[in-house]
mmCIF file of C-alpha atoms in Angstrom:
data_model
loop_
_atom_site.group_PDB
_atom_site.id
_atom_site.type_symbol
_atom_site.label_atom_id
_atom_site.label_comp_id
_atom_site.label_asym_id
_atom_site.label_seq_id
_atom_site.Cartn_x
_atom_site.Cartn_y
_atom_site.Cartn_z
ATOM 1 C CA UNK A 13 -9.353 18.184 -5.622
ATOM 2 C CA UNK A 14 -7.052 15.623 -3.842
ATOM 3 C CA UNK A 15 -3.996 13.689 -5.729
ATOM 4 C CA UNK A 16 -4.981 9.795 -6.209
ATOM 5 C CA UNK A 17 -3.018 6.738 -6.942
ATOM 6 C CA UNK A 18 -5.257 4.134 -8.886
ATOM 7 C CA UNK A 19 -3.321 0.602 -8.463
ATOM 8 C CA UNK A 20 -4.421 -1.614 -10.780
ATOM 9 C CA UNK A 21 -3.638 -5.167 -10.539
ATOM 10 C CA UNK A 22 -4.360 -8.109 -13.073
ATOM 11 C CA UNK A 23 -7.187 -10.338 -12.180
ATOM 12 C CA UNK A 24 -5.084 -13.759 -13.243
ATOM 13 C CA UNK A 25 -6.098 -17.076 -12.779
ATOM 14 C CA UNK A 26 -3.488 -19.476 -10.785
ATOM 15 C CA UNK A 27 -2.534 -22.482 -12.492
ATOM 16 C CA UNK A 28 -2.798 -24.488 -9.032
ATOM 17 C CA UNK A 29 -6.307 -22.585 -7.525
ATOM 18 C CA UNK A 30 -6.284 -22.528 -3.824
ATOM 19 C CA UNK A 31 -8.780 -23.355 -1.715
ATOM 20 C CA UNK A 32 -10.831 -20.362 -0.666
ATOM 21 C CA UNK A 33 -11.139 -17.488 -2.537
ATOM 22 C CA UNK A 34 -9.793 -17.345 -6.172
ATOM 23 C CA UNK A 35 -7.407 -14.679 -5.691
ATOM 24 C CA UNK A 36 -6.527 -14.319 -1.880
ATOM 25 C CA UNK A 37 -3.921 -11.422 -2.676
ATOM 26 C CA UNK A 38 -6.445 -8.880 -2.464
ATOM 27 C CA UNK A 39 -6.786 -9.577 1.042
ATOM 28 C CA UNK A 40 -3.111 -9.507 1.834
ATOM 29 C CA UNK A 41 -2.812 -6.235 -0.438
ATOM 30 C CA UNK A 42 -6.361 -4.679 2.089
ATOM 31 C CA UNK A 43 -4.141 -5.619 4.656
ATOM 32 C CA UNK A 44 -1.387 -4.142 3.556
ATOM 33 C CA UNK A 45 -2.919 -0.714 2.627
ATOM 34 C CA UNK A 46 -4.747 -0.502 6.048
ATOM 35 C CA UNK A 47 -1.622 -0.723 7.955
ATOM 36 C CA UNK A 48 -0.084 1.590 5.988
ATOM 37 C CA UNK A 49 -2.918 4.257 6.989
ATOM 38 C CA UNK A 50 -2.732 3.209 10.584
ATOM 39 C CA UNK A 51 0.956 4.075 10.279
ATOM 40 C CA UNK A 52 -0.403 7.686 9.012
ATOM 41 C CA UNK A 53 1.675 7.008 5.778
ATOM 42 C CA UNK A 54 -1.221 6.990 3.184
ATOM 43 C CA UNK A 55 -5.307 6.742 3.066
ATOM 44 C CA UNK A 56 -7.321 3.879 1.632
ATOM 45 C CA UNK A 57 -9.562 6.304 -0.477
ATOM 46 C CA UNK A 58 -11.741 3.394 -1.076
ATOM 47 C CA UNK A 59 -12.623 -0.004 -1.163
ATOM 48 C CA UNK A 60 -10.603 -1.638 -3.552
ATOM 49 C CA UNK A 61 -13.106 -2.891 -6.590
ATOM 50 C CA UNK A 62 -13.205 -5.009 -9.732
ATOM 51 C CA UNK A 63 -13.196 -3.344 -12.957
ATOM 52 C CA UNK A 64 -12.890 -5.475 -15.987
ATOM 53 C CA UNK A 65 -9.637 -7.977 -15.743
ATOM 54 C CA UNK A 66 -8.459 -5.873 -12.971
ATOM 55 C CA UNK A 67 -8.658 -5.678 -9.264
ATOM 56 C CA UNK A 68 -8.153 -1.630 -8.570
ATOM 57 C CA UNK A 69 -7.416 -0.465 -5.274
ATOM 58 C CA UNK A 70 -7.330 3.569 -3.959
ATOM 59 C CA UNK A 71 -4.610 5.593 -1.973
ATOM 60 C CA UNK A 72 -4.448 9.036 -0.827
ATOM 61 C CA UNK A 73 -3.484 11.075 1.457
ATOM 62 C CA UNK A 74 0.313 11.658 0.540
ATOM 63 C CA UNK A 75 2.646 12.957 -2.071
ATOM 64 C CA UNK A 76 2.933 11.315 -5.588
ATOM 65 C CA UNK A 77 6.255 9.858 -3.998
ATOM 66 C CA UNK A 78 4.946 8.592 -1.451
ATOM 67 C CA UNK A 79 1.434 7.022 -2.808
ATOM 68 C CA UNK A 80 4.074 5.520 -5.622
ATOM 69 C CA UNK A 81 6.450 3.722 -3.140
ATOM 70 C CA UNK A 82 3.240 2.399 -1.218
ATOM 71 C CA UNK A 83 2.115 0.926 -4.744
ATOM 72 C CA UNK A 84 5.449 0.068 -5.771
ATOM 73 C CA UNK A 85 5.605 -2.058 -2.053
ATOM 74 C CA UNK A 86 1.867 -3.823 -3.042
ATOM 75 C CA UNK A 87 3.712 -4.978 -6.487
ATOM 76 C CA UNK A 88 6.445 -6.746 -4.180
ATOM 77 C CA UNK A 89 3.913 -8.653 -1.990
ATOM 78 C CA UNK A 90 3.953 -12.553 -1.915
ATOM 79 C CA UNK A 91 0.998 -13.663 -4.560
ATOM 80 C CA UNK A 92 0.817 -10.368 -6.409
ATOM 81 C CA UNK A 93 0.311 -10.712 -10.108
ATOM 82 C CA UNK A 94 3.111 -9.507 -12.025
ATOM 83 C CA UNK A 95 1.268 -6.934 -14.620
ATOM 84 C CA UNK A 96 0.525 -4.491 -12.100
ATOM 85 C CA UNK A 97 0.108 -0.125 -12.987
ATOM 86 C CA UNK A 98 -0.507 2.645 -11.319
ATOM 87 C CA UNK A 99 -2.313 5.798 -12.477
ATOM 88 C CA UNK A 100 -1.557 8.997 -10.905
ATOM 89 C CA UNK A 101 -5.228 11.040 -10.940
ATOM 90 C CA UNK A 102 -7.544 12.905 -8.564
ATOM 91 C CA UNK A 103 -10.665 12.275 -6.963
ATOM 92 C CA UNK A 104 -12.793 13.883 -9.258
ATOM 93 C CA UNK A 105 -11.589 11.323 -12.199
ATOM 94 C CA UNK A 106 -15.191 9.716 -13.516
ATOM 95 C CA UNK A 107 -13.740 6.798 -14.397
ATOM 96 C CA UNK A 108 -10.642 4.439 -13.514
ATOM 97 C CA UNK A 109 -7.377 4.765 -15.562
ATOM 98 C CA UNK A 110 -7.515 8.234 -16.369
ATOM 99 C CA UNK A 111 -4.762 9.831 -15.205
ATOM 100 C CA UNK A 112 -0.961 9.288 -15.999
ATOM 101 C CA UNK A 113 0.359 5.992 -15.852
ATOM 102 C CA UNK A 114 3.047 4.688 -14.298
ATOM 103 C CA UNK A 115 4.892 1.002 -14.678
ATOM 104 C CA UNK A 116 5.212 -0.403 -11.247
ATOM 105 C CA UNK A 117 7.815 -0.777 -9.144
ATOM 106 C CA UNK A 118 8.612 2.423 -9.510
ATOM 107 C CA UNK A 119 12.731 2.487 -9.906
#
C-alpha cells in the first residue's frame, strides 16, 4: 500500500473561452507535476482524469508533507480554478475522494 494525494480541481467554464482547448490549465498543471518528478520530488501516479465536474490528477512517491506542498503549489498556478481539494488516500482506494480531505493551499 503506497500513500496518495488525489488533487481535485473544478472543471469551470471561463467567462472569456480561449482558443484551443477549454481548460488549458491541465496542461500547465501535467507540466508542472512532471517536472516535479524529474526533480525526484514526487511521482505522477497517473494520468490525470475527468471525474464528474472535476479534473483529478495523482501524486506519489513522497511524504503527506511533501505530496501536500506539491498540491498546495498546483492551486497557486496561473489559470487554476479556485475550488481546488486534495484527498490524502492510498493506491488501493476503488474510487476517487475517499480518503481524508484537505482544503488547499495547505497553510
Amino acid at each position: 500500500m503506497s500513500l496518495l494525494v488525489e488533487i481535485h480541481v473544478p472543471l469551470i467554464e471561463p467567462e472569456d473561452p480561449p482558443d484551443g482547448p477549454a481548460f488549458p490549465w491541465i496542461d500547465v498543471v501535467d507540466e508542472f507535476l512532471w517536472e516535479l518528478e524529474e526533480s525526484g520530488e514526487l511521482e505522477v501516479y497517473d494520468d490525470g482524469e475527468q471525474d464528474g465536474d472535476v479534473y483529478v490528477f495523482f501524486v506519489a512517491g513522497a511524504g503527506e508533507d511533501a505530496l501536500l506542498a506539491a498540491a498546495s503549489r498546483v492551486v497557486a498556478l496561473d489559470g487554476v480554478p479556485a475550488g481546488a481539494v486534495a484527498f490524502v488516500t492510498d493506491d488501493r482506494a476503488e474510487e476517487f475522494g475517499l480518503g481524508r480531505r484537505v482544503e488547499l493551499p495547505v497553510p
